[in-house]
CSV table of C-alpha atoms in Angstrom, one decimal:
chain,number,residue,atom,x,y,z
A,522,MET,CA,6.1,-13.4,-15.6
A,523,ALA,CA,4.6,-15.0,-18.6
A,524,TRP,CA,2.4,-13.9,-21.5
A,525,ARG,CA,-1.0,-15.4,-20.0
A,526,ASP,CA,-0.6,-12.7,-18.1
A,527,THR,CA,1.1,-10.3,-19.6
A,528,LEU,CA,0.3,-10.0,-23.4
A,529,LEU,CA,-2.1,-7.4,-24.5
A,530,PRO,CA,-4.5,-7.8,-27.4
A,531,ALA,CA,-2.8,-6.2,-31.0
A,532,SER,CA,-4.8,-2.6,-31.9
A,533,PHE,CA,-4.4,0.6,-33.6
A,534,ARG,CA,-6.0,3.6,-33.4
A,535,ASP,CA,-8.2,1.3,-31.5
A,536,ILE,CA,-9.0,-1.3,-34.4
A,537,LEU,CA,-8.1,-4.8,-33.0
A,538,PHE,CA,-6.1,-7.4,-34.8
A,539,ASP,CA,-4.8,-10.8,-33.7
A,540,VAL,CA,-1.0,-10.7,-34.4
A,541,ILE,CA,1.1,-14.3,-34.7
A,542,SER,CA,4.5,-12.9,-34.5
A,543,SER,CA,6.1,-9.5,-33.9
A,544,ARG,CA,9.7,-8.1,-34.4
A,545,ASP,CA,11.0,-4.9,-33.1
A,546,ASP,CA,14.6,-3.4,-34.7
A,547,THR,CA,16.6,-0.7,-33.5
A,548,GLU,CA,19.4,1.0,-34.6
A,549,ARG,CA,21.9,3.4,-32.9
A,550,ALA,CA,22.8,6.8,-34.6
A,551,ILE,CA,26.9,6.7,-35.0
A,552,VAL,CA,29.6,9.1,-36.3
A,553,GLN,CA,32.9,7.6,-37.3
A,554,HIS,CA,35.7,10.0,-37.0
A,555,GLU,CA,39.0,8.5,-39.1
A,556,TYR,CA,42.5,9.7,-38.9
A,557,PRO,CA,45.1,8.9,-41.6
A,558,TYR,CA,48.2,6.5,-40.8
A,559,ARG,CA,45.8,5.4,-37.4
A,560,ASP,CA,44.0,1.9,-36.9
A,561,GLY,CA,40.4,2.1,-35.9
A,562,ALA,CA,38.4,5.2,-35.4
A,563,GLU,CA,37.0,7.5,-32.8
A,564,VAL,CA,32.9,6.8,-32.2
A,565,GLU,CA,30.2,9.3,-31.2
A,566,ASP,CA,26.8,7.8,-30.3
A,567,MET,CA,24.6,10.3,-31.4
A,568,GLY,CA,21.1,8.3,-29.6
A,569,ARG,CA,18.6,5.9,-30.6
A,570,ARG,CA,17.3,6.0,-34.0
A,571,PRO,CA,13.0,5.5,-34.3
A,572,ARG,CA,12.5,2.0,-33.7
A,573,LEU,CA,10.8,-0.1,-35.9
A,574,VAL,CA,8.0,-2.7,-35.0
A,575,THR,CA,7.1,-5.4,-37.6
A,576,LEU,CA,3.5,-7.2,-36.9
A,577,ARG,CA,2.1,-10.3,-38.7
A,578,ALA,CA,-1.4,-9.9,-37.9
A,579,VAL,CA,-4.0,-12.7,-39.4
A,580,PHE,CA,-8.2,-12.1,-40.3
A,581,TRP,CA,-10.1,-15.0,-41.4
A,582,GLY,CA,-14.0,-16.4,-41.2
A,583,ASP,CA,-16.4,-15.3,-43.8
A,584,ASP,CA,-16.3,-11.3,-42.9
A,585,TYR,CA,-12.5,-11.1,-42.3
A,586,GLU,CA,-12.9,-8.4,-45.4
A,587,GLU,CA,-14.9,-6.7,-43.0
A,588,ASP,CA,-11.8,-6.5,-40.7
A,589,VAL,CA,-9.1,-5.7,-43.2
A,590,THR,CA,-10.6,-2.8,-44.3
A,591,ALA,CA,-11.4,-1.4,-41.3
A,592,LEU,CA,-7.9,-1.9,-40.0
A,593,ILE,CA,-6.3,-0.6,-43.8
A,594,GLU,CA,-8.4,2.9,-42.6
A,595,ALA,CA,-6.8,3.2,-39.7
A,596,LEU,CA,-3.5,2.8,-41.2
A,597,ASP,CA,-4.4,5.4,-44.4
A,598,THR,CA,-4.8,7.9,-41.8
A,599,PRO,CA,-2.1,10.4,-41.8
A,600,GLY,CA,-0.2,11.3,-38.5
A,601,LYS,CA,0.7,8.7,-35.8
A,602,GLY,CA,-1.8,7.1,-33.5
A,603,GLU,CA,-1.6,4.7,-30.5
A,604,LEU,CA,-0.1,1.1,-31.6
A,605,ILE,CA,-1.3,-1.5,-28.3
A,606,HIS,CA,1.7,-3.9,-28.9
A,607,PRO,CA,1.1,-7.2,-27.2
A,608,VAL,CA,4.6,-6.9,-25.8
A,609,PHE,CA,5.2,-4.0,-25.0
A,610,GLY,CA,2.3,-1.7,-24.3
A,611,SER,CA,1.2,1.6,-25.8
A,612,LEU,CA,3.3,3.0,-28.4
A,613,ASP,CA,3.0,6.4,-30.2
A,614,MET,CA,3.8,5.1,-34.4
A,615,VAL,CA,2.9,5.8,-37.5
A,616,CYS,CA,2.2,3.0,-40.1
A,617,ARG,CA,5.2,2.7,-42.7
A,618,SER,CA,4.2,-0.2,-44.9
A,619,TYR,CA,1.6,-2.3,-44.7
A,620,ARG,CA,1.2,-5.6,-46.9
A,621,VAL,CA,-2.1,-8.0,-47.3
A,622,ASP,CA,-0.8,-11.8,-48.4
A,623,HIS,CA,-4.2,-14.0,-49.6
A,624,HIS,CA,-3.1,-17.6,-51.0
A,625,GLU,CA,-5.5,-20.1,-53.0
A,626,ASP,CA,-4.8,-22.6,-49.7
A,627,SER,CA,-6.6,-20.9,-46.8
A,628,PRO,CA,-9.8,-19.2,-47.9
A,629,ASP,CA,-11.7,-16.9,-46.2
A,630,TYR,CA,-7.9,-15.7,-44.5
A,631,ALA,CA,-5.4,-13.1,-45.1
A,632,GLU,CA,-2.3,-12.0,-43.3
A,633,MET,CA,-1.2,-8.5,-43.1
A,634,GLU,CA,2.6,-7.4,-42.3
A,635,LEU,CA,2.5,-4.1,-40.6
A,636,VAL,CA,5.8,-1.7,-40.1
A,637,PHE,CA,5.6,0.9,-37.5
A,638,THR,CA,7.9,3.3,-36.9
A,639,GLU,CA,8.4,5.0,-33.7
A,640,ALA,CA,6.8,8.6,-33.7
A,641,SER,CA,7.5,10.8,-30.6
A,642,PRO,CA,10.9,10.9,-29.2
A,643,ASP,CA,12.3,9.3,-25.8
A,644,ILE,CA,9.3,6.6,-25.6
A,645,PRO,CA,10.0,3.9,-23.4
A,646,PHE,CA,9.4,-0.1,-24.1
A,647,PHE,CA,7.6,-1.7,-21.6
A,648,ALA,CA,5.8,1.3,-20.0
A,649,LYS,CA,3.0,-0.5,-18.1
A,650,ALA,CA,1.4,0.2,-15.1
A,651,ALA,CA,3.0,-0.2,-12.3
A,652,SER,CA,1.5,-3.9,-10.4
A,653,ALA,CA,-0.5,-3.7,-7.4
A,654,THR,CA,2.2,-5.6,-5.5
A,655,SER,CA,4.7,-3.1,-7.0
A,656,GLN,CA,2.4,-0.3,-5.7
A,657,ALA,CA,2.5,-1.2,-2.3
A,658,ALA,CA,5.7,-2.0,-1.9
A,659,GLU,CA,6.6,1.8,-3.2
A,660,LEU,CA,4.1,3.2,-1.0
A,661,ALA,CA,5.2,1.5,2.1
A,662,GLY,CA,8.5,2.4,1.4
A,663,GLU,CA,7.4,5.7,0.8
A,664,LEU,CA,5.6,5.8,4.5
A,665,GLU,CA,8.8,4.6,6.1
A,666,SER,CA,10.9,7.7,4.4
A,667,CYS,CA,7.9,9.9,5.4
A,668,LEU,CA,8.3,8.5,9.0
A,669,SER,CA,12.4,8.5,9.2
A,670,LEU,CA,11.9,12.1,8.5
A,671,ALA,CA,9.2,13.0,10.7
A,672,GLY,CA,11.5,11.5,13.4
A,673,LEU,CA,14.5,13.4,12.8
A,674,ALA,CA,12.9,16.8,12.9
A,675,SER,CA,11.2,15.7,16.4
A,676,LEU,CA,14.5,15.3,17.3
A,677,ALA,CA,15.6,18.2,16.1
A,678,GLY,CA,13.0,20.3,18.5
A,679,TYR,CA,13.3,18.3,22.0
A,680,VAL,CA,17.5,18.9,20.5
A,681,ALA,CA,16.6,22.7,20.5
A,682,PHE,CA,14.9,22.9,23.5
A,683,ALA,CA,17.7,20.6,25.4
A,684,ALA,CA,19.8,23.0,24.3
A,685,SER,CA,18.1,26.2,26.1
A,686,LEU,CA,17.9,24.4,29.2
A,687,PRO,CA,21.5,25.2,31.1
A,688,GLY,CA,21.5,28.8,30.6
A,689,ARG,CA,18.1,29.1,32.5
A,690,VAL,CA,17.3,27.4,34.8
A,691,SER,CA,19.1,26.2,37.9
A,692,ALA,CA,20.9,22.6,38.7
A,693,TYR,CA,17.2,21.7,40.9
A,694,VAL,CA,15.1,22.6,37.6
A,695,ARG,CA,17.3,20.4,35.6
A,696,GLY,CA,16.8,17.6,38.2
A,697,GLU,CA,13.3,18.0,38.0
A,698,VAL,CA,13.4,18.4,34.0
A,699,LEU,CA,15.5,15.2,33.7
A,700,GLY,CA,12.9,13.3,36.1
A,701,ALA,CA,10.0,14.1,33.9
A,702,ILE,CA,10.8,13.4,31.0
A,703,ARG,CA,12.1,9.4,32.7
A,704,SER,CA,8.8,9.2,33.7
A,705,VAL,CA,7.3,9.5,30.6
A,706,THR,CA,10.2,7.0,29.0
A,707,GLY,CA,9.7,4.8,32.4
A,708,ALA,CA,5.8,4.6,31.6
A,709,ALA,CA,6.3,3.3,27.9
A,710,ARG,CA,8.2,0.2,29.5
A,711,THR,CA,5.7,-0.5,32.0
A,712,LEU,CA,2.6,0.1,29.6
A,713,ALA,CA,4.8,-2.4,27.2
A,714,GLY,CA,5.2,-4.6,29.9
A,715,LEU,CA,9.2,-4.5,29.9
A,716,PRO,CA,11.6,-4.3,32.4
A,717,GLN,CA,13.2,-0.7,33.6
A,718,VAL,CA,16.8,-0.4,32.7
A,719,VAL,CA,18.6,2.7,34.0
A,720,ALA,CA,18.4,5.8,32.1
A,721,ALA,CA,20.5,7.7,30.4
A,722,ASP,CA,20.7,12.0,30.8
A,723,VAL,CA,18.5,12.4,27.6
A,724,LEU,CA,19.3,16.3,28.2
A,725,ALA,CA,22.9,16.0,27.8
A,726,ILE,CA,22.6,13.4,25.7
A,727,PRO,CA,18.9,14.0,23.8
A,728,GLN,CA,19.4,11.2,21.3
A,729,ALA,CA,19.3,8.8,23.8
A,730,LEU,CA,15.2,9.8,24.3
A,731,VAL,CA,14.8,8.8,20.4
A,732,SER,CA,16.9,6.0,21.2
A,733,GLU,CA,15.1,4.8,24.0
A,734,ALA,CA,11.6,5.5,22.7
A,735,ARG,CA,12.6,3.4,19.4
A,736,ALA,CA,13.7,0.4,21.5
A,737,VAL,CA,10.0,0.1,23.5
A,738,ALA,CA,8.4,0.2,20.3
A,739,GLY,CA,10.9,-2.3,18.6
A,740,GLN,CA,11.2,-4.8,21.5
A,741,VAL,CA,6.7,-4.8,21.4
A,742,VAL,CA,6.9,-5.1,17.3
A,743,GLY,CA,9.0,-8.5,17.8
A,744,LEU,CA,7.4,-9.9,20.4
A,745,ALA,CA,4.2,-9.0,19.0
A,746,GLY,CA,5.5,-11.1,15.6
A,747,LEU,CA,7.4,-13.9,17.2
A,748,PRO,CA,4.1,-16.5,17.4
A,749,GLY,CA,3.2,-16.2,13.2
A,750,GLN,CA,0.1,-18.4,13.8
A,751,PHE,CA,-2.4,-15.8,14.9
A,752,GLY,CA,-3.0,-13.9,11.8
A,753,ARG,CA,-1.6,-10.5,10.4
A,754,PHE,CA,-4.2,-8.7,11.9
A,755,ALA,CA,-4.0,-10.1,15.5
A,756,THR,CA,-0.3,-9.1,15.4
A,757,LEU,CA,-1.6,-5.9,14.8
A,758,ALA,CA,-3.9,-6.0,17.3
A,759,ALA,CA,-1.4,-7.3,19.8
A,760,ILE,CA,1.4,-4.3,18.8
A,761,SER,CA,-1.5,-1.5,19.3
A,762,ASP,CA,-2.4,-3.1,22.7
A,763,LYS,CA,0.6,-2.6,24.2
A,764,LEU,CA,1.6,1.1,22.0
A,765,PRO,CA,-0.6,3.2,23.8
A,766,ARG,CA,-0.8,7.3,23.3
A,767,LEU,CA,1.4,8.4,26.4
A,768,PRO,CA,0.1,11.5,28.3
A,769,GLN,CA,1.8,14.7,27.7
A,770,ALA,CA,0.2,16.0,31.2
A,771,LYS,CA,1.2,15.1,34.8
A,772,GLY,CA,-1.1,12.1,36.3
A,773,GLY,CA,-2.6,11.8,33.1
A,774,THR,CA,-3.6,8.2,31.7
A,775,ALA,CA,-2.3,6.7,28.9
A,776,THR,CA,-5.3,6.1,25.9
A,777,PRO,CA,-5.3,3.3,24.2
A,778,TYR,CA,-5.9,2.4,20.5
A,779,ARG,CA,-8.2,-0.9,19.9
A,780,LEU,CA,-7.8,-3.0,16.9
A,781,GLN,CA,-11.0,-5.0,17.3
A,782,THR,CA,-12.1,-7.8,14.6
A,783,ALA,CA,-14.8,-6.9,12.7
A,784,ALA,CA,-18.0,-8.0,13.6
A,785,TYR,CA,-21.2,-9.7,11.2
A,786,ALA,CA,-24.1,-8.9,13.4
A,787,GLY,CA,-26.9,-11.6,13.4
A,788,GLY,CA,-27.0,-15.5,14.6
A,789,VAL,CA,-25.2,-17.9,12.3
A,790,ALA,CA,-25.8,-21.1,14.4
A,791,THR,CA,-27.1,-22.7,11.4
A,792,GLY,CA,-27.0,-26.2,10.8
A,793,PRO,CA,-28.5,-29.4,11.2
A,794,LEU,CA,-30.7,-28.7,13.9
A,795,THR,CA,-32.0,-25.9,13.1
A,796,GLY,CA,-31.8,-25.8,9.4
A,797,ALA,CA,-33.4,-22.5,9.4
A,798,ALA,CA,-31.6,-19.4,7.8
A,799,ALA,CA,-29.9,-16.6,10.1
A,800,PRO,CA,-31.1,-12.9,10.5
A,801,ARG,CA,-29.6,-11.2,7.4
A,802,PRO,CA,-25.8,-10.2,8.6
A,803,SER,CA,-24.7,-6.3,8.7
A,804,LEU,CA,-21.2,-5.5,9.1
A,805,THR,CA,-20.0,-3.4,12.2
A,806,LEU,CA,-16.8,-1.6,12.1
A,807,PRO,CA,-15.2,-1.5,15.7
A,808,ALA,CA,-15.0,1.9,16.8
A,809,THR,CA,-11.6,3.3,16.8
A,810,GLY,CA,-10.1,6.0,18.6
A,811,THR,CA,-9.8,8.1,21.7
A,812,ALA,CA,-12.4,7.7,24.2
A,813,ALA,CA,-11.5,10.8,25.3
A,814,ALA,CA,-9.7,13.8,25.0
A,815,ALA,CA,-6.6,14.2,25.9
A,816,SER,CA,-5.8,15.9,29.4
A,817,SER,CA,-3.8,19.3,28.4
A,818,PRO,CA,0.0,19.8,29.4
A,819,ASP,CA,1.6,22.3,31.9
A,820,LEU,CA,3.2,24.2,29.3
A,821,SER,CA,4.2,26.8,32.2
A,822,SER,CA,7.1,25.6,34.0
A,823,SER,CA,9.8,23.9,32.8
A,824,PRO,CA,9.0,20.3,33.8
A,825,GLY,CA,5.9,20.5,32.3
A,826,GLN,CA,7.2,21.3,29.0
A,827,ALA,CA,9.7,18.9,29.2
A,828,ARG,CA,7.1,16.2,30.0
A,829,ALA,CA,5.2,17.1,27.2
A,830,ILE,CA,8.2,17.5,24.4
A,831,ALA,CA,9.2,14.5,25.6
A,832,ALA,CA,5.9,12.5,25.2
A,833,ALA,CA,5.5,14.3,21.8
A,834,VAL,CA,8.7,12.5,20.8
A,835,CYS,CA,7.7,9.0,21.9
A,836,ASN,CA,4.4,9.2,20.5
A,837,LEU,CA,6.2,9.7,17.7
A,838,GLU,CA,8.1,6.6,17.5
A,839,ARG,CA,5.3,4.7,18.6
A,840,ALA,CA,3.5,5.7,15.6
A,841,THR,CA,6.2,4.9,13.5
A,842,ALA,CA,6.2,1.1,14.9
A,843,MET,CA,2.7,0.7,14.2
A,844,ALA,CA,2.7,2.5,11.3
A,845,ASN,CA,5.8,0.8,9.6
A,846,ALA,CA,4.5,-2.7,10.7
A,847,ALA,CA,1.0,-1.9,9.5
A,848,GLY,CA,2.8,-0.7,6.2
A,849,GLU,CA,4.5,-4.4,5.8
A,850,VAL,CA,1.1,-6.3,6.6
A,851,LEU,CA,-0.9,-4.4,4.0
A,852,ALA,CA,2.7,-4.2,1.4
A,853,ALA,CA,2.0,-8.5,2.3
A,854,GLU,CA,-1.9,-8.2,1.7
A,855,ALA,CA,-1.1,-7.3,-2.0
A,856,ALA,CA,0.3,-10.6,-2.7
A,857,ALA,CA,-1.4,-12.7,-0.6
A,858,PRO,CA,-4.5,-11.3,1.1
A,859,SER,CA,-5.8,-13.4,4.4
A,860,LEU,CA,-7.6,-9.9,6.1
A,861,THR,CA,-11.6,-8.6,4.6
A,862,PRO,CA,-11.8,-5.0,3.8
A,863,ALA,CA,-13.5,-4.4,7.0
A,864,GLU,CA,-10.2,-5.0,9.1
A,865,VAL,CA,-8.0,-3.0,6.2
A,866,GLU,CA,-10.6,-0.2,7.0
A,867,THR,CA,-9.6,-0.3,10.8
A,868,VAL,CA,-6.2,-1.0,10.5
A,869,VAL,CA,-6.0,2.1,8.3
A,870,GLY,CA,-8.2,4.2,10.4
A,871,SER,CA,-6.4,3.6,13.9
A,872,THR,CA,-3.1,4.2,12.1
A,873,ARG,CA,-4.0,7.7,10.7
A,874,GLU,CA,-5.3,8.7,13.9
A,875,ARG,CA,-2.8,8.1,15.8
A,876,LEU,CA,-0.8,9.9,13.2
A,877,ARG,CA,-3.0,12.8,13.3
A,878,ASP,CA,-2.4,12.9,17.6
A,879,CYS,CA,0.9,13.5,16.7
A,880,ILE,CA,0.4,16.1,14.9
A,881,GLU,CA,-1.7,17.7,17.4
A,882,GLU,CA,0.9,16.9,20.0
A,883,HIS,CA,3.7,18.6,18.2
A,884,ARG,CA,2.1,21.7,17.2
A,885,LEU,CA,1.4,21.9,21.2
A,886,VAL,CA,4.5,22.0,22.0
A,887,LEU,CA,7.0,23.3,19.6
A,888,PRO,CA,7.5,26.5,17.7
A,889,THR,CA,5.4,26.7,14.5
A,890,HIS,CA,8.8,26.7,12.7
A,891,GLN,CA,10.3,23.4,14.6
A,892,ALA,CA,6.8,21.6,14.4
A,893,TYR,CA,6.3,22.9,10.6
A,894,PRO,CA,8.7,19.9,8.9
A,895,VAL,CA,7.2,16.9,11.6
A,896,ILE,CA,3.8,17.9,10.6
A,897,GLU,CA,4.4,17.6,6.9
A,898,GLN,CA,6.0,14.3,7.1
A,899,VAL,CA,3.6,13.1,9.2
A,900,ARG,CA,0.8,14.4,6.7
A,901,GLY,CA,2.5,12.5,4.3
A,902,ALA,CA,3.1,9.1,5.5
A,903,ALA,CA,-0.9,9.4,6.3
A,904,LEU,CA,-1.5,9.6,2.8
A,905,ALA,CA,0.8,7.0,1.8
A,906,ILE,CA,-1.2,4.4,4.9
A,907,GLN,CA,-4.5,6.0,3.2
A,908,GLU,CA,-3.8,4.8,-0.3
A,909,LEU,CA,-1.8,1.6,0.8
A,910,GLY,CA,-5.2,0.6,2.1
A,911,ALA,CA,-7.0,2.0,-1.1
A,912,THR,CA,-5.1,-0.6,-3.4
A,913,VAL,CA,-5.3,-3.0,-1.5
A,914,ILE,CA,-9.2,-3.4,-1.1
A,915,HIS,CA,-9.1,-1.8,-4.8
A,916,LEU,CA,-7.6,-5.4,-5.9
A,917,HIS,CA,-10.9,-7.4,-5.6
A,918,PRO,CA,-14.3,-6.4,-6.8
A,919,PRO,CA,-16.8,-4.9,-4.4
A,920,LEU,CA,-18.1,-6.4,-1.3
A,921,VAL,CA,-21.9,-7.7,-1.7
A,922,SER,CA,-24.2,-9.4,0.0
A,923,HIS,CA,-25.4,-13.8,-1.5
A,924,ALA,CA,-28.5,-15.4,-0.2
A,925,ALA,CA,-27.7,-19.2,-0.4
A,926,PRO,CA,-29.7,-20.5,-2.7
A,927,GLY,CA,-29.9,-23.6,-0.9
A,928,GLN,CA,-29.0,-25.7,2.5
A,929,CYS,CA,-25.0,-26.4,1.5
A,930,ASN,CA,-21.3,-25.8,2.9
A,931,LEU,CA,-19.2,-23.3,1.1
A,932,ARG,CA,-17.6,-25.8,-1.0
A,933,LEU,CA,-20.4,-26.2,-2.8
A,934,LEU,CA,-21.2,-22.4,-2.4
A,935,ALA,CA,-18.7,-21.1,-3.9
A,936,HIS,CA,-19.0,-22.9,-6.6
A,937,TRP,CA,-22.9,-21.7,-7.3
A,938,LEU,CA,-21.2,-18.3,-7.1
A,939,TYR,CA,-18.2,-18.0,-8.9
A,940,ARG,CA,-18.4,-21.4,-10.7
A,941,ASP,CA,-14.9,-22.4,-8.3
A,942,HIS,CA,-15.2,-24.5,-5.9
A,943,THR,CA,-11.9,-23.3,-4.6
A,944,ARG,CA,-12.5,-19.7,-3.4
A,945,ALA,CA,-14.5,-21.2,-0.6
A,946,ALA,CA,-11.6,-20.5,1.7
A,947,GLU,CA,-11.9,-17.0,0.3
A,948,LEU,CA,-15.8,-16.8,1.6
A,949,ALA,CA,-14.6,-18.4,5.0
A,950,ARG,CA,-12.4,-15.0,5.8
A,951,LEU,CA,-15.1,-12.6,4.6
A,952,ASN,CA,-17.3,-14.5,7.2
A,953,PRO,CA,-15.7,-14.6,10.4
A,954,GLY,CA,-18.5,-14.6,12.5
A,955,LEU,CA,-20.0,-17.8,10.4
A,956,ARG,CA,-19.7,-20.7,12.9
A,957,ASN,CA,-19.8,-23.6,10.8
A,958,PRO,CA,-18.6,-23.2,7.0
A,959,ASN,CA,-19.8,-27.2,6.5
A,960,PHE,CA,-23.8,-26.1,7.6
A,961,VAL,CA,-24.9,-22.9,5.5
A,962,ALA,CA,-29.3,-22.2,5.3
A,963,GLN,CA,-31.2,-21.6,2.4
A,964,GLY,CA,-31.5,-18.3,2.3
A,965,GLN,CA,-28.9,-17.2,4.6
A,966,VAL,CA,-26.1,-14.6,3.3
A,967,ILE,CA,-22.9,-14.8,3.2
A,968,HIS,CA,-21.1,-11.8,1.9
A,969,GLY,CA,-18.4,-12.6,-0.6
A,970,PHE,CA,-17.2,-10.6,-3.7
A,971,ALA,CA,-19.7,-9.4,-6.5
A,972,ASN,CA,-17.2,-12.0,-9.0
């Protein structure tokens, strides 16, 4: 951080003034307990005394007297007021004393020494609003925490189901139950394009089901991120394609969650051959969501219950992997943006849809007292991903449409719009349908930030 990024305009009771120096004094309240014929003393720290803030303000110009008078009126007002410290931000202070200095060598110029005393206890210094980057990182951590707790609660429900089987089913039925669960894990590997492995006894070792589902999702995320050259959205789209929703019913089909790049409608093939403006592009968001409602599972038999619960557990792990990947991408967007607002909305919408489906599945297969902790944590994760997406979108001004004032390229257009030719890359990112950034026809509508 540097002063050019963090310094604040100083003011007291909304009266602005310029500051050339500041001094902040702090003293501890100390009680010394001394004893005869003993060296030293026992020191008791009773807390910090009120801080003293000394500011050196300057005023100049033909009307500097008006500014000095306005500040003196604010300082003479009884009671505490809000002081905006140039470095430490908002503080509750009382003006203890002030002094106005004039000098014959500096006409139309005055300096004031202002001494403020802290007026409220426990005021932290540097109590500034968190930066967008830190907010995004905090939301990504909250998302991961909620999904981790949801996974534990979901595992607890499956453990309770597995523990109830030996006492009420025969060995034959237990084999059918185990086969139903293994069919779910096998389908997960097949859909992800991963080799099959020898399945563990997920009834005797319930944690093996979660470990298998987590391993499949982890391998998909790892493989999708290997190229690293197709962009963040393409990586998330590859992960989403390999992690569809597993069916809870026997004979059901997996439902994909498609992440498609947002497109801008209208022809954009402009340039020296045509020289004509393309039709006004309209933003078209890709449709996210399941094509049809999933078929209802058979909960009347033990194998049907096992398949439904196993699918719910696996789908939650797949949603967790996708949500964590989306959270990492959106947190990185706060520092170095590469997605369009439409792509951010698509990622958030698809992730929230996965989480909503997980809520419905667990509500269907688990008793209320077991489903409730899962649902609450998943709801918290859905809120975190929504707030994370909003944080990323709000980093920039609103997206508006600009008409090119003449035939140009994006670098010249960025200079016309923003007086900054280096924002040409930003215009290219916000207009993925633009075929050739070197030829933009007069009147062609380009999407860009408002300022």
